[in-house]
C-alpha positions as a printed NumPy array, in Angstrom:
array([[  0.   ,   0.   ,   0.   ],
       [  1.693,   3.26 ,  -1.115],
       [  2.298,   5.58 ,   1.844],
       [  1.097,   8.728,   0.091],
       [  0.569,  10.57 ,  -3.132],
       [  1.562,  14.109,  -4.107],
       [  4.776,  13.766,  -2.081],
       [  6.746,  16.152,  -4.307],
       [  4.874,  19.453,  -4.412],
       [  4.102,  20.595,  -7.977],
       [  5.362,  24.034,  -8.98 ],
       [  2.573,  26.664,  -8.46 ],
       [  2.992,  28.069, -11.97 ],
       [  2.408,  24.601, -13.465],
       [ -0.715,  24.18 , -11.326],
       [ -2.096,  27.482, -12.612],
       [ -1.272,  26.491, -16.187],
       [ -2.957,  23.114, -15.724],
       [ -6.086,  24.735, -14.273],
       [ -6.323,  27.166, -17.23 ],
       [ -5.933,  24.328, -19.73 ],
       [ -8.583,  22.24 , -17.965],
       [-11.078,  25.11 , -18.051],
       [-10.422,  25.906, -21.694],
       [-10.247,  22.394, -23.175],
       [-11.621,  20.024, -20.555],
       [ -8.367,  18.037, -20.58 ],
       [ -5.1  ,  17.97 , -18.661],
       [ -1.682,  17.33 , -20.253],
       [  0.165,  14.454, -18.58 ],
       [  3.446,  16.325, -18.169],
       [  2.27 ,  19.317, -16.118],
       [  1.29 ,  17.792, -12.765],
       [  1.582,  14.43 , -11.04 ],
       [ -0.576,  11.573, -12.397],
       [ -2.408,  11.164,  -9.057],
       [ -3.348,  14.842,  -9.038],
       [ -4.38 ,  14.667, -12.696],
       [ -6.704,  11.729, -11.981],
       [ -8.343,  13.528,  -9.059],
       [ -8.821,  16.803, -10.97 ],
       [-10.388,  14.939, -13.887],
       [-12.788,  13.147, -11.538],
       [-13.845,  16.533, -10.168],
       [-14.296,  17.95 , -13.677],
       [-16.395,  14.934, -14.672],
       [-18.57 ,  15.487, -11.578],
       [-19.446,  18.945, -12.919],
       [-17.324,  21.018, -10.533],
       [-15.789,  24.308, -11.7  ],
       [-12.413,  25.343, -10.236],
       [-13.3  ,  29.041, -10.044],
       [-16.26 ,  31.009,  -8.787],
       [-19.026,  29.764,  -6.532],
       [-19.657,  26.054,  -6.329],
       [-23.021,  24.272,  -6.262],
       [-24.295,  23.566,  -2.771],
       [-22.615,  20.551,  -1.165],
       [-24.507,  18.461,   1.414],
       [-24.523,  19.816,   4.945],
       [-26.192,  17.809,   7.691],
       [-28.685,  19.36 ,  10.061],
       [-28.106,  19.069,  13.79 ],
       [-30.361,  16.001,  13.952],
       [-28.648,  14.372,  10.956],
       [-25.203,  14.981,  12.477],
       [-26.399,  13.483,  15.763],
       [-27.609,  10.374,  13.922],
       [-24.291,  10.085,  12.073],
       [-22.39 ,  10.35 ,  15.362],
       [-24.594,   7.629,  16.84 ],
       [-24.001,   5.316,  13.86 ],
       [-20.232,   5.958,  14.063],
       [-20.068,   6.084,  17.863],
       [-17.37 ,   3.372,  18.1  ],
       [-15.115,   5.19 ,  15.626],
       [-15.68 ,   8.564,  17.301],
       [-15.117,   7.149,  20.795],
       [-11.729,   5.687,  19.854],
       [-10.735,   8.644,  17.671],
       [-11.347,  11.492,  20.117],
       [ -8.495,  10.684,  22.569],
       [ -6.124,  10.294,  19.633],
       [ -7.345,  13.579,  18.15 ],
       [ -6.642,  15.306,  21.469],
       [ -3.115,  13.877,  21.385],
       [ -2.69 ,  15.038,  17.776],
       [ -4.056,  18.471,  18.636],
       [ -1.515,  18.762,  21.436],
       [  1.309,  17.945,  18.975],
       [  0.133,  20.602,  16.508],
       [ -0.851,  23.307,  18.986],
       [ -0.117,  26.93 ,  17.969],
       [  0.492,  25.941,  14.34 ],
       [ -2.651,  27.658,  12.963],
       [ -4.31 ,  24.316,  12.221],
       [ -7.112,  21.957,  13.203],
       [ -7.718,  18.203,  13.538],
       [-10.715,  16.715,  11.727],
       [-12.447,  13.312,  11.744],
       [-14.633,  12.36 ,   8.759],
       [-16.863,   9.354,   8.101],
       [-16.594,   7.102,   5.064],
       [-19.078,   9.311,   3.171],
       [-16.907,  12.384,   3.747],
       [-19.143,  13.962,   6.41 ],
       [-17.072,  15.742,   9.049],
       [-17.952,  14.224,  12.438],
       [-15.664,  16.053,  14.835],
       [-13.163,  18.907,  14.614],
       [-11.105,  21.045,  16.978],
       [ -8.114,  23.308,  16.694],
       [ -6.706,  26.813,  16.997],
       [ -9.718,  29.165,  17.333],
       [ -8.421,  31.693,  14.788],
       [ -7.87 ,  29.072,  12.097],
       [-11.128,  27.249,  12.911],
       [-12.961,  30.525,  12.25 ],
       [-11.27 ,  30.849,   8.831],
       [-11.947,  27.21 ,   8.003],
       [-15.66 ,  27.586,   8.725],
       [-15.899,  30.098,   5.857],
       [-15.335,  27.196,   3.452],
       [-17.545,  24.848,   5.522],
       [-14.643,  22.928,   7.072],
       [-16.773,  22.125,  10.117],
       [-18.806,  19.19 ,  11.511],
       [-21.843,  18.316,   9.414],
       [-20.319,  19.38 ,   6.09 ],
       [-19.519,  16.721,   3.498],
       [-16.011,  16.895,   2.03 ],
       [-16.28 ,  14.02 ,  -0.403],
       [-14.275,  14.727,  -3.541],
       [-17.364,  14.915,  -5.786],
       [-18.639,  17.942,  -3.798],
       [-15.489,  19.733,  -2.604],
       [-13.059,  18.812,  -5.339],
       [ -9.557,  17.5  ,  -4.714],
       [ -8.926,  17.758,  -0.962],
       [ -7.047,  15.579,   1.508],
       [-10.136,  14.086,   3.206],
       [-12.194,  13.413,   0.084],
       [ -9.302,  12.227,  -2.06 ],
       [ -7.882,  10.01 ,   0.713],
       [-11.299,   8.333,   0.945],
       [-11.603,   7.988,  -2.827],
       [ -8.067,   6.645,  -3.367],
       [ -7.932,   4.831,   0.013],
       [ -4.451,   6.09 ,   0.813],
       [ -2.755,   8.734,   2.948],
       [ -1.896,  11.978,   1.171],
       [ -1.232,  15.699,   1.357],
       [ -3.112,  18.273,  -0.713],
       [ -1.331,  21.611,  -0.493],
       [ -2.477,  25.092,  -1.474],
       [ -3.295,  25.313,  -5.23 ],
       [ -3.362,  21.52 ,  -5.53 ],
       [ -6.955,  21.83 ,  -4.28 ],
       [ -9.297,  21.654,  -7.259],
       [-11.409,  24.551,  -5.995],
       [ -9.482,  27.825,  -5.88 ],
       [-11.385,  28.948,  -2.769],
       [ -9.652,  26.165,  -0.795],
       [ -6.173,  27.23 ,  -1.884],
       [ -5.35 ,  28.801,   1.495],
       [ -5.317,  25.293,   3.03 ],
       [ -2.672,  22.631,   3.408],
       [ -4.185,  19.31 ,   4.476],
       [ -2.834,  15.867,   5.355],
       [ -5.245,  12.947,   5.735],
       [ -5.07 ,   9.195,   6.257],
       [ -7.902,   6.659,   5.879],
       [ -9.101,   4.624,   8.88 ],
       [-10.108,   0.987,   8.408],
       [-12.099,  -1.392,  10.562],
       [-10.306,  -4.64 ,  11.489],
       [-12.253,  -6.41 ,   8.713],
       [-10.965,  -3.956,   6.1  ],
       [-14.037,  -1.735,   5.767],
       [-13.225,   1.926,   5.193],
       [-14.638,   3.797,   8.212],
       [-13.433,   7.323,   7.559],
       [-10.373,   9.566,   7.541],
       [ -8.298,  11.565,  10.015],
       [ -7.026,  14.943,   8.844],
       [ -4.879,  17.86 ,   9.925],
       [ -5.676,  21.061,   8.023],
       [ -3.854,  24.371,   8.383],
       [ -2.728,  27.557,   6.69 ],
       [ -0.735,  26.689,   3.561],
       [  2.15 ,  28.872,   4.748],
       [  2.648,  26.503,   7.701],
       [  3.088,  23.368,   5.555],
       [  5.442,  20.796,   7.083],
       [  6.209,  17.517,   5.356],
       [  6.278,  15.633,   8.687],
       [  2.558,  16.288,   9.261],
       [  1.519,  13.403,   7.024],
       [  3.603,  10.943,   9.039],
       [  2.03 ,  12.221,  12.238],
       [ -1.488,  11.799,  10.823],
       [ -0.733,   8.284,   9.527],
       [  0.574,   7.259,  12.942],
       [ -2.536,   8.664,  14.639],
       [ -4.801,   6.778,  12.228],
       [ -2.896,   3.572,  13.047],
       [ -3.476,   4.218,  16.758],
       [ -7.24 ,   4.429,  16.131],
       [ -7.2  ,   1.245,  14.046],
       [ -5.208,  -0.475,  16.805],
       [ -7.859,   0.38 ,  19.41 ],
       [-10.686,  -0.702,  17.086],
       [ -8.958,  -4.062,  16.585],
       [ -8.44 ,  -4.598,  20.322],
       [-12.116,  -3.864,  20.971],
       [-13.464,  -6.022,  18.153],
       [-11.229,  -8.962,  19.049],
       [-11.312,  -8.646,  22.82 ],
       [-10.153, -12.017,  24.143],
       [-12.876, -11.975,  26.808],
       [-15.519, -12.36 ,  24.121],
       [-13.866, -13.468,  20.89 ],
       [-13.251, -17.185,  20.393],
       [-10.501, -17.118,  17.753],
       [ -6.741, -16.571,  17.844],
       [ -5.031, -13.19 ,  18.023],
       [ -1.48 , -12.75 ,  16.739],
       [  0.898,  -9.888,  17.456],
       [  3.692,  -9.422,  14.893],
       [  6.805,  -7.265,  14.738],
       [ 10.243,  -7.363,  13.152],
       [ 11.774,  -7.024,  16.647],
       [ 10.639,  -8.699,  19.892],
       [ 10.724,  -5.358,  21.743],
       [  8.071,  -4.022,  19.341],
       [  5.438,  -6.528,  20.463],
       [  2.777,  -4.906,  22.617],
       [  3.441,  -1.41 ,  21.226],
       [  1.395,   0.615,  18.767],
       [  3.941,  -0.254,  16.053],
       [  3.113,  -3.972,  16.126],
       [  0.971,  -5.761,  13.556],
       [ -2.279,  -7.387,  14.67 ],
       [ -3.946, -10.412,  13.117],
       [ -7.242, -12.14 ,  13.986],
       [ -7.532, -15.77 ,  12.851],
       [-10.583, -17.972,  13.077],
       [-10.273, -21.495,  14.486],
       [-10.325, -22.887,  10.944],
       [ -7.303, -20.748,   9.966],
       [ -9.138, -18.018,   8.011],
       [ -7.739, -14.506,   8.533],
       [-10.736, -12.315,   9.422],
       [ -9.121,  -9.208,  10.909],
       [ -5.868,  -7.302,  10.69 ],
       [ -4.072,  -4.007,  11.1  ],
       [ -2.339,  -2.257,   8.22 ],
       [  1.067,  -3.062,   9.751],
       [  0.307,  -6.789,   9.808],
       [ -0.887,  -6.712,   6.222],
       [  2.352,  -5.021,   5.187],
       [  4.472,  -7.604,   7.002],
       [  2.606, -10.488,   5.326],
       [  2.328,  -8.953,   1.856],
       [ -1.496,  -8.791,   2.014],
       [ -4.102,  -6.139,   1.282],
       [ -7.407,  -5.282,   2.939],
       [ -9.233,  -7.171,   0.177],
       [ -7.453, -10.405,   1.202],
       [ -9.298, -10.536,   4.534],
       [-11.987, -13.246,   4.7  ],
       [-10.149, -15.019,   1.825],
       [ -6.522, -15.641,   2.888],
       [ -5.623, -18.464,   5.272],
       [ -2.847, -18.361,   7.819],
       [ -1.031, -21.387,   6.347],
       [ -0.714, -19.481,   3.062],
       [  1.192, -16.571,   4.612],
       [  3.208, -18.249,   7.407],
       [  5.484, -21.267,   7.182],
       [  4.343, -22.421,  10.634],
       [  0.917, -24.077,  10.976],
       [ -1.906, -22.842,  13.189],
       [ -1.696, -26.065,  15.224],
       [  1.952, -25.357,  15.961],
       [  1.152, -21.801,  17.049],
       [ -1.624, -23.043,  19.341],
       [  0.73 , -25.616,  20.832],
       [  3.237, -22.854,  21.617],
       [  0.486, -20.825,  23.234],
       [ -0.669, -23.688,  25.456],
       [  2.845, -24.626,  26.544],
       [  4.259, -21.132,  27.076],
       [  1.665, -18.44 ,  26.654],
       [  2.76 , -14.892,  25.751],
       [  6.384, -15.877,  25.039],
       [  7.496, -14.383,  21.684],
       [  8.547, -16.798,  18.936],
       [ 10.194, -16.369,  15.557],
       [  8.094, -17.365,  12.54 ],
       [  8.678, -17.007,   8.816],
       [  6.45 , -15.415,   6.232],
       [  5.772, -17.005,   2.852],
       [  8.552, -14.821,   1.406],
       [ 11.035, -16.155,   3.986],
       [ 11.165, -13.05 ,   6.202],
       [ 11.682, -13.736,   9.925],
       [  9.064, -12.09 ,  12.163],
       [  8.595, -12.146,  15.927],
       [  5.162, -13.331,  16.973],
       [  3.077, -13.711,  20.123],
       [ -0.028, -15.935,  20.15 ],
       [ -3.107, -15.157,  22.245],
       [ -6.114, -17.461,  22.426],
       [ -9.62 , -16.113,  22.885],
       [-12.25 , -17.667,  25.099],
       [-15.298, -18.918,  23.184],
       [-18.49 , -17.207,  24.254],
       [-20.635, -19.433,  26.414],
       [-23.474, -19.212,  28.907],
       [-22.676, -19.878,  32.55 ],
       [-23.898, -23.177,  33.95 ],
       [-25.26 , -21.256,  36.93 ],
       [-27.892, -19.647,  34.72 ],
       [-31.384, -21.091,  34.271],
       [-31.338, -24.025,  31.877],
       [-33.845, -22.383,  29.518],
       [-31.46 , -19.537,  28.704],
       [-30.237, -19.633,  25.056],
       [-27.134, -21.822,  25.048],
       [-25.845, -21.053,  21.543],
       [-22.528, -19.17 ,  21.549],
       [-22.857, -15.654,  20.183],
       [-20.527, -15.062,  17.213],
       [-18.578, -11.884,  17.837],
       [-16.583, -11.44 ,  14.634],
       [-18.809, -12.272,  11.64 ],
       [-17.235, -12.17 ,   8.207],
       [-19.224,  -9.084,   7.163],
       [-22.442,  -7.247,   8.111],
       [-24.602,  -9.66 ,   6.106],
       [-23.086, -12.617,   7.928],
       [-23.853, -10.833,  11.203],
       [-27.581, -11.061,  10.379],
       [-27.46 , -14.852,  10.075],
       [-28.545, -16.447,  13.339],
       [-29.726, -19.728,  11.843],
       [-33.147, -19.158,  10.26 ],
       [-33.231, -20.921,   6.871],
       [-35.54 , -18.404,   5.183],
       [-33.295, -15.523,   6.189],
       [-30.196, -17.499,   5.197],
       [-31.67 , -18.017,   1.721],
       [-32.4  , -14.285,   1.407],
       [-28.823, -13.443,   2.439],
       [-27.382, -15.945,  -0.035],
       [-29.471, -14.559,  -2.911],
       [-28.593, -10.974,  -2.003],
       [-24.88 , -11.847,  -2.133],
       [-25.217, -13.111,  -5.698],
       [-26.457,  -9.749,  -6.998],
       [-24.201,  -7.443,  -4.94 ],
       [-22.214,  -5.223,  -7.261],
       [-24.491,  -5.986, -10.229],
       [-27.011,  -3.509, -11.712],
       [-29.952,  -5.418, -10.239],
       [-32.237,  -3.529,  -7.822],
       [-33.382,  -5.232,  -4.633],
       [-36.98 ,  -5.117,  -3.408],
       [-37.301,  -6.084,   0.259],
       [-40.732,  -7.247,   1.397],
       [-41.921,  -7.846,   4.928],
       [-43.879,  -6.551,   7.88 ],
       [-42.879,  -3.411,   9.744],
       [-40.03 ,  -4.105,  12.134],
       [-38.563,  -7.202,  10.445],
       [-35.353,  -5.285,   9.72 ],
       [-35.638,  -4.233,   6.082],
       [-33.425,  -1.157,   6.521],
       [-30.922,  -3.163,   8.597],
       [-30.808,  -5.75 ,   5.79 ],
       [-30.382,  -3.043,   3.137],
       [-27.542,  -1.407,   5.044],
       [-25.853,  -4.795,   5.538],
       [-26.035,  -5.428,   1.767],
       [-24.41 ,  -2.029,   1.181],
       [-21.718,  -2.496,   3.85 ],
       [-20.872,  -5.974,   2.522],
       [-20.687,  -4.994,  -1.154],
       [-18.254,  -3.134,  -3.402],
       [-19.875,   0.258,  -2.656],
       [-19.346,  -0.025,   1.102],
       [-16.94 ,   2.922,   1.193],
       [-19.545,   5.267,  -0.32 ],
       [-22.771,   6.823,   0.956],
       [-25.804,   4.857,   2.114],
       [-28.74 ,   7.251,   1.748],
       [-32.032,   6.158,   3.312],
       [-35.334,   7.914,   2.508],
       [-38.6  ,   6.944,   4.199],
       [-41.231,   7.69 ,   1.576],
       [-44.032,   7.381,   4.154],
       [-42.499,   9.794,   6.668],
       [-42.134,  12.816,   4.375],
       [-45.082,  15.123,   3.583],
       [-46.232,  14.787,  -0.021],
       [-45.365,  18.418,  -0.754],
       [-41.757,  17.932,   0.449],
       [-40.778,  14.505,  -0.804],
       [-40.153,  15.699,  -4.363],
       [-37.7  ,  18.393,  -3.208],
       [-36.121,  15.936,  -0.759],
       [-35.49 ,  13.336,  -3.464],
       [-34.645,  15.395,  -6.532],
       [-33.284,  18.582,  -4.995],
       [-34.118,  22.095,  -6.143],
       [-32.633,  25.271,  -7.504],
       [-32.482,  28.319,  -5.236],
       [-35.853,  30.101,  -5.164],
       [-37.681,  27.193,  -6.804],
       [-40.584,  27.603,  -4.368],
       [-41.633,  29.647,  -1.367],
       [-39.43 ,  28.808,   1.599],
       [-36.686,  27.246,  -0.535],
       [-33.099,  27.803,   0.558],
       [-31.38 ,  30.52 ,  -1.45 ],
       [-28.521,  28.216,  -2.449],
       [-30.832,  25.292,  -3.272],
       [-30.059,  21.679,  -2.446],
       [-28.907,  18.686,  -4.451],
       [-31.429,  16.125,  -3.137],
       [-31.044,  12.647,  -1.68 ],
       [-30.681,  10.9  ,  -5.057],
       [-27.538,  12.902,  -5.858],
       [-26.258,  12.329,  -2.322],
       [-26.355,   8.588,  -3.099],
       [-24.133,   8.975,  -6.183],
       [-21.497,   6.24 ,  -6.053],
       [-23.232,   4.491,  -3.154],
       [-26.647,   3.028,  -2.356],
       [-30.094,   4.667,  -2.386],
       [-32.562,   2.991,  -0.011],
       [-36.214,   3.931,  -0.546],
       [-38.159,   2.651,   2.44 ],
       [-41.957,   2.233,   2.198],
       [-41.819,   2.753,  -1.563],
       [-45.457,   1.641,  -1.706],
       [-46.456,   4.943,  -0.053],
       [-44.834,   7.152,  -2.712],
       [-47.394,   9.46 ,  -4.429],
       [-48.206,   8.563,  -8.049],
       [-46.795,  11.772,  -9.639],
       [-43.438,  11.141,  -7.964],
       [-43.458,   7.542,  -9.129],
       [-43.333,   8.823, -12.704],
       [-40.369,  11.096, -11.947],
       [-38.528,   8.307, -10.142],
       [-39.102,   5.976, -13.083],
       [-37.5  ,   8.525, -15.415],
       [-34.459,   8.823, -13.135],
       [-34.064,   5.04 , -13.032],
       [-34.377,   4.763, -16.807],
       [-32.08 ,   7.643, -17.77 ],
       [-29.794,   7.646, -14.707],
       [-30.033,  11.436, -14.607],
       [-31.776,  13.765, -12.202],
       [-33.094,  17.292, -12.837],
       [-33.691,  19.471,  -9.736],
       [-36.949,  21.329,  -9.172],
       [-36.899,  24.764, -10.745],
       [-34.906,  23.671, -13.784],
       [-31.193,  23.481, -14.431],
       [-29.166,  20.938, -16.316],
       [-29.571,  17.255, -15.66 ],
       [-26.909,  15.546, -13.544],
       [-25.795,  11.971, -14.127],
       [-26.151,   9.68 , -11.114],
       [-24.843,   6.21 , -10.364],
       [-26.193,   4.293,  -7.395],
       [-27.288,   0.852,  -6.295],
       [-31.029,   0.793,  -5.603],
       [-32.705,  -1.003,  -2.714],
       [-36.427,  -0.491,  -2.012],
       [-38.608,  -1.835,   0.77 ],
       [-42.311,  -1.993,   1.574],
       [-44.754,  -3.735,   3.884],
       [-47.515,  -3.386,   1.281],
       [-48.575,  -5.943,  -1.334],
       [-47.478,  -4.056,  -4.452],
       [-49.402,  -6.267,  -6.955],
       [-52.598,  -5.364,  -5.099],
       [-51.569,  -1.702,  -5.037],
       [-51.11 ,  -1.853,  -8.822],
       [-54.576,  -3.341,  -9.311],
       [-56.025,  -0.556,  -7.162],
       [-54.231,   2.055,  -9.295],
       [-52.03 ,   3.293,  -6.473],
       [-48.723,   2.005,  -7.837],
       [-47.355,   2.18 , -11.377],
       [-46.867,  -1.161, -13.064],
       [-43.849,   0.031, -15.081],
       [-42.13 ,   1.288, -11.913],
       [-42.839,  -2.011, -10.122],
       [-41.038,  -4.023, -12.78 ],
       [-38.166,  -1.529, -12.785],
       [-37.733,  -1.872,  -8.999],
       [-38.312,  -5.598,  -8.798],
       [-34.95 ,  -6.906,  -9.982],
       [-34.798,  -9.366,  -7.11 ],
       [-37.589,  -9.496,  -4.526],
       [-36.684, -10.894,  -1.112],
       [-39.308, -11.701,   1.524],
       [-37.919, -11.196,   5.022],
       [-39.645, -13.451,   7.572],
       [-41.666, -12.133,  10.5  ],
       [-40.163, -12.833,  13.914],
       [-42.951, -15.286,  14.826],
       [-42.057, -17.315,  11.697],
       [-38.328, -17.544,  12.406],
       [-36.73 , -20.731,  13.707],
       [-33.767, -18.929,  15.279],
       [-35.562, -17.049,  18.048],
       [-33.235, -18.181,  20.856],
       [-30.1  , -17.483,  18.802],
       [-31.435, -14.031,  17.907],
       [-32.294, -13.399,  21.55 ],
       [-28.754, -14.353,  22.617],
       [-27.254, -12.083,  19.937],
       [-29.415,  -9.15 ,  21.047],
       [-28.534,  -9.617,  24.72 ],
       [-24.837,  -9.89 ,  23.94 ],
       [-24.994,  -6.687,  21.897],
       [-26.772,  -4.807,  24.68 ],
       [-24.565,  -6.044,  27.542],
       [-21.323,  -7.476,  26.089],
       [-19.509,  -7.126,  29.403],
       [-22.052,  -9.146,  31.36 ],
       [-23.584, -12.61 ,  30.934],
       [-27.359, -12.195,  30.979],
       [-30.035, -14.887,  31.085],
       [-33.806, -15.074,  30.648],
       [-35.897, -16.712,  33.378],
       [-37.275, -20.088,  32.128],
       [-40.982, -19.235,  32.383],
       [-40.477, -15.874,  30.725],
       [-38.426, -17.403,  27.917],
       [-41.302, -19.746,  27.03 ],
       [-43.726, -16.813,  26.911],
       [-41.375, -14.741,  24.763],
       [-40.977, -17.649,  22.373],
       [-44.767, -18.052,  21.98 ],
       [-45.517, -14.327,  21.567],
       [-46.653, -13.19 ,  18.1  ],
       [-44.447, -10.054,  18.139],
       [-46.523,  -7.652,  16.039],
       [-43.581,  -5.236,  16.045],
       [-41.146,  -8.006,  15.063],
       [-37.396,  -7.626,  15.673],
       [-37.734,  -3.908,  16.403],
       [-40.202,  -4.655,  19.21 ],
       [-37.974,  -7.415,  20.614],
       [-34.904,  -5.141,  20.598],
       [-36.769,  -2.329,  22.378],
       [-38.152,  -4.728,  24.996],
       [-34.714,  -6.21 ,  25.729],
       [-33.126,  -2.765,  25.886],
       [-35.643,  -1.72 ,  28.545],
       [-35.223,  -4.992,  30.46 ],
       [-31.425,  -4.644,  30.522],
       [-31.739,  -1.057,  31.741],
       [-33.934,  -2.22 ,  34.647],
       [-31.486,  -4.894,  35.805],
       [-29.76 ,  -4.102,  39.083],
       [-25.971,  -4.402,  39.196],
       [-26.114,  -7.732,  41.045],
       [-28.778,  -9.229,  38.751],
       [-28.018, -11.417,  35.74 ],
       [-31.468, -12.911,  35.033],
       [-34.209, -10.992,  33.224],
       [-37.645, -11.773,  34.653],
       [-41.209, -10.512,  34.341],
       [-40.717,  -7.39 ,  36.442],
       [-37.994,  -6.152,  34.063],
       [-40.375,  -5.981,  31.084],
       [-42.318,  -2.92 ,  29.899],
       [-45.873,  -3.019,  31.259],
       [-47.595,  -3.352,  27.885],
       [-45.473,  -6.338,  26.832],
       [-45.858,  -8.058,  30.211],
       [-49.622,  -7.632,  29.984],
       [-49.722,  -8.994,  26.422],
       [-47.654, -12.028,  27.418],
       [-49.833, -12.677,  30.482],
       [-53.019, -12.418,  28.409],
       [-51.667, -14.906,  25.869],
       [-50.753, -17.363,  28.622],
       [-53.889, -17.026,  30.816],
       [-56.826, -19.369,  30.055],
       [-60.319, -17.995,  29.704],
       [-61.884, -17.216,  33.08 ],
       [-64.23 , -19.785,  34.624],
       [-67.669, -19.027,  35.874],
       [-66.338, -16.929,  38.735],
       [-63.509, -15.374,  36.713],
       [-60.948, -16.217,  39.391],
       [-58.111, -17.218,  37.02 ],
       [-58.243, -13.946,  35.143],
       [-58.581, -11.952,  38.357],
       [-55.535, -13.644,  39.869],
       [-53.494, -12.942,  36.742],
       [-54.513,  -9.282,  36.723],
       [-53.611,  -8.976,  40.401],
       [-50.219, -10.563,  39.769],
       [-49.558,  -8.227,  36.838],
       [-50.475,  -5.168,  38.916],
       [-48.056,  -6.3  ,  41.607],
       [-45.226,  -6.751,  39.104],
       [-45.958,  -3.343,  37.56 ],
       [-45.845,  -1.656,  40.961],
       [-42.572,  -3.385,  41.839],
       [-40.997,  -2.217,  38.577],
       [-42.102,   1.378,  39.131],
       [-40.896,   1.414,  42.73 ],
       [-37.485,   0.031,  41.69 ],
       [-37.123,   2.614,  38.909],
       [-38.002,   5.545,  41.209],
       [-35.58 ,   4.244,  43.833],
       [-32.788,   3.771,  41.262],
       [-33.275,   7.376,  40.092],
       [-33.15 ,   8.705,  43.689],
       [-36.718,   9.99 ,  43.471],
       [-36.209,  11.909,  40.209],
       [-39.551,  11.149,  38.548],
       [-38.619,  12.595,  35.147],
       [-35.563,  10.35 ,  34.948],
       [-37.572,   7.367,  36.22 ],
       [-40.229,   7.924,  33.539],
       [-37.547,   8.005,  30.835],
       [-35.978,   4.771,  32.118],
       [-39.403,   3.062,  32.119],
       [-40.251,   4.296,  28.626],
       [-43.458,   6.059,  29.762],
       [-44.51 ,   9.703,  30.012],
       [-44.156,  11.632,  33.255],
       [-47.932,  12.078,  33.477],
       [-48.417,   8.304,  33.173],
       [-45.898,   7.76 ,  35.971],
       [-47.692,  10.294,  38.201],
       [-51.022,   8.549,  37.539],
       [-49.601,   5.122,  38.404],
       [-47.99 ,   6.432,  41.6  ],
       [-51.287,   7.974,  42.711],
       [-52.974,   4.621,  42.057],
       [-50.375,   2.821,  44.153],
       [-50.925,   5.207,  47.089],
       [-54.702,   4.737,  46.896],
       [-54.442,   0.959,  47.4  ]])
């Protein structure tokens, strides 16, 4: 993997000459600037960007959208922030700032010298702005994400002249499984350029990747083998070591960039390469060393004959304690699935078939149509398809066609020119379809899209161009399309509410996702959910409750199950490890009791006893929540998932009895 591009700074006069030639002829001569810079500038030109003057509006997230992005990337942000503080301390008083961006180019976090931060905000170098190359031209963040390599973009090397006051160094950040998560960047005044900055940024990005690897392959939860590699024994256990995660069958499923370099591999080799193909020593031999003398470094040899020091660490397979009730799910929870699609597979054959069919069309121009009830996980499935496919480093843009007012959905999808309608932003907006360029567009509840918009969407899908509201030239778009609906679209077509031609355009491959009550993997799914909610703590379900949960019809499907378990885990005391009836939300407990209680006899005693028992459990739960929150009723209401007025009413009822 090349360490950087644009290492030798092009002469400013040649950059100006190249920019003039590009604007006059639409081409760049090969002998004026470096090939890497030429390729990036031509990509920007092809995307419709102009080097001079004002640029079309680039995406900028609202406060709510930025909050959602931070939540989705919370693991990356959590591990990056301490490293960013360290990096900021190393670059203090250099008129610069440190920036973290997601894989789609959205800036997630930034801090730096106040004076420079104020200047940078004038060109939208601030959290919420998207600095992908197609919107901001050649820049360190966007181009590092596009080329997947560390680089510097200095002064006039920026495609847009307005960014010429910047010098920026950025390095991509990868997950242990090779997925591109984002980029770390140091940006400053071009007059303060220092060639050592890139090395500092690359080292900081490696520190973040190191922490992500340690978390993902924590030996307390992961059941495979972890290898530490270095050319010198003293380097083992430091941030300069290479890290490798190997499954019990010898498949390499995780790595750090240093380890890949030592073994002559690339990120794309993960999930494909086996340990016996890159090391002369077998996995059995390494495990034998570990069992006989754990943590003692050994010398091994790579396939090319290079000697490398290695330390072997064995994980502990996830298991359920024997002290837990016997009805608790006993299936080990896989912690390091091969990719996000594999993470969805908990054993149900219908879902496995859907995953297998989705894999066969990933990367091909075949749209997916996901069918299923609300809550079965259609958006989760769509995002997993995106994150497991060749477009995983690009944007995943989700639009809920049922949640947007009819008078706004057209502007939201197709964008608009400034002043296109009353209340429109002066600079206009590009729309969600253009945001998905290069990535995946997910249209949820497509069956609720108004008929006039169906015609416009059909034209976009046919011509692969989008025209914003209010006119303007059409813009070419390239995206993978995934749609979802809980409606029966053939019936909607017969009723005249859905266009037949659009249906056949969307329905490249239809996949029916099973309802939770139809799935055969309920206990495995339950174990996976509990492990995800409380990975540091073994949690069980009481036997009687487990039977009731298994029999429940789950009208809200997986979404309802996840919400119920989240509430139950929140209500567990520190010393508790078994979820029982009093940990459930009241409405679910009542529904489960009603399903399990036989019809009342002539005197109705059975039903009365059940109702009395349920009231008692409800009161116990409320009392525990109020006590845990030290009498703060607002906080207690939030923890119970009910309104404050409802809590007041229930407390008054408890006092009256």
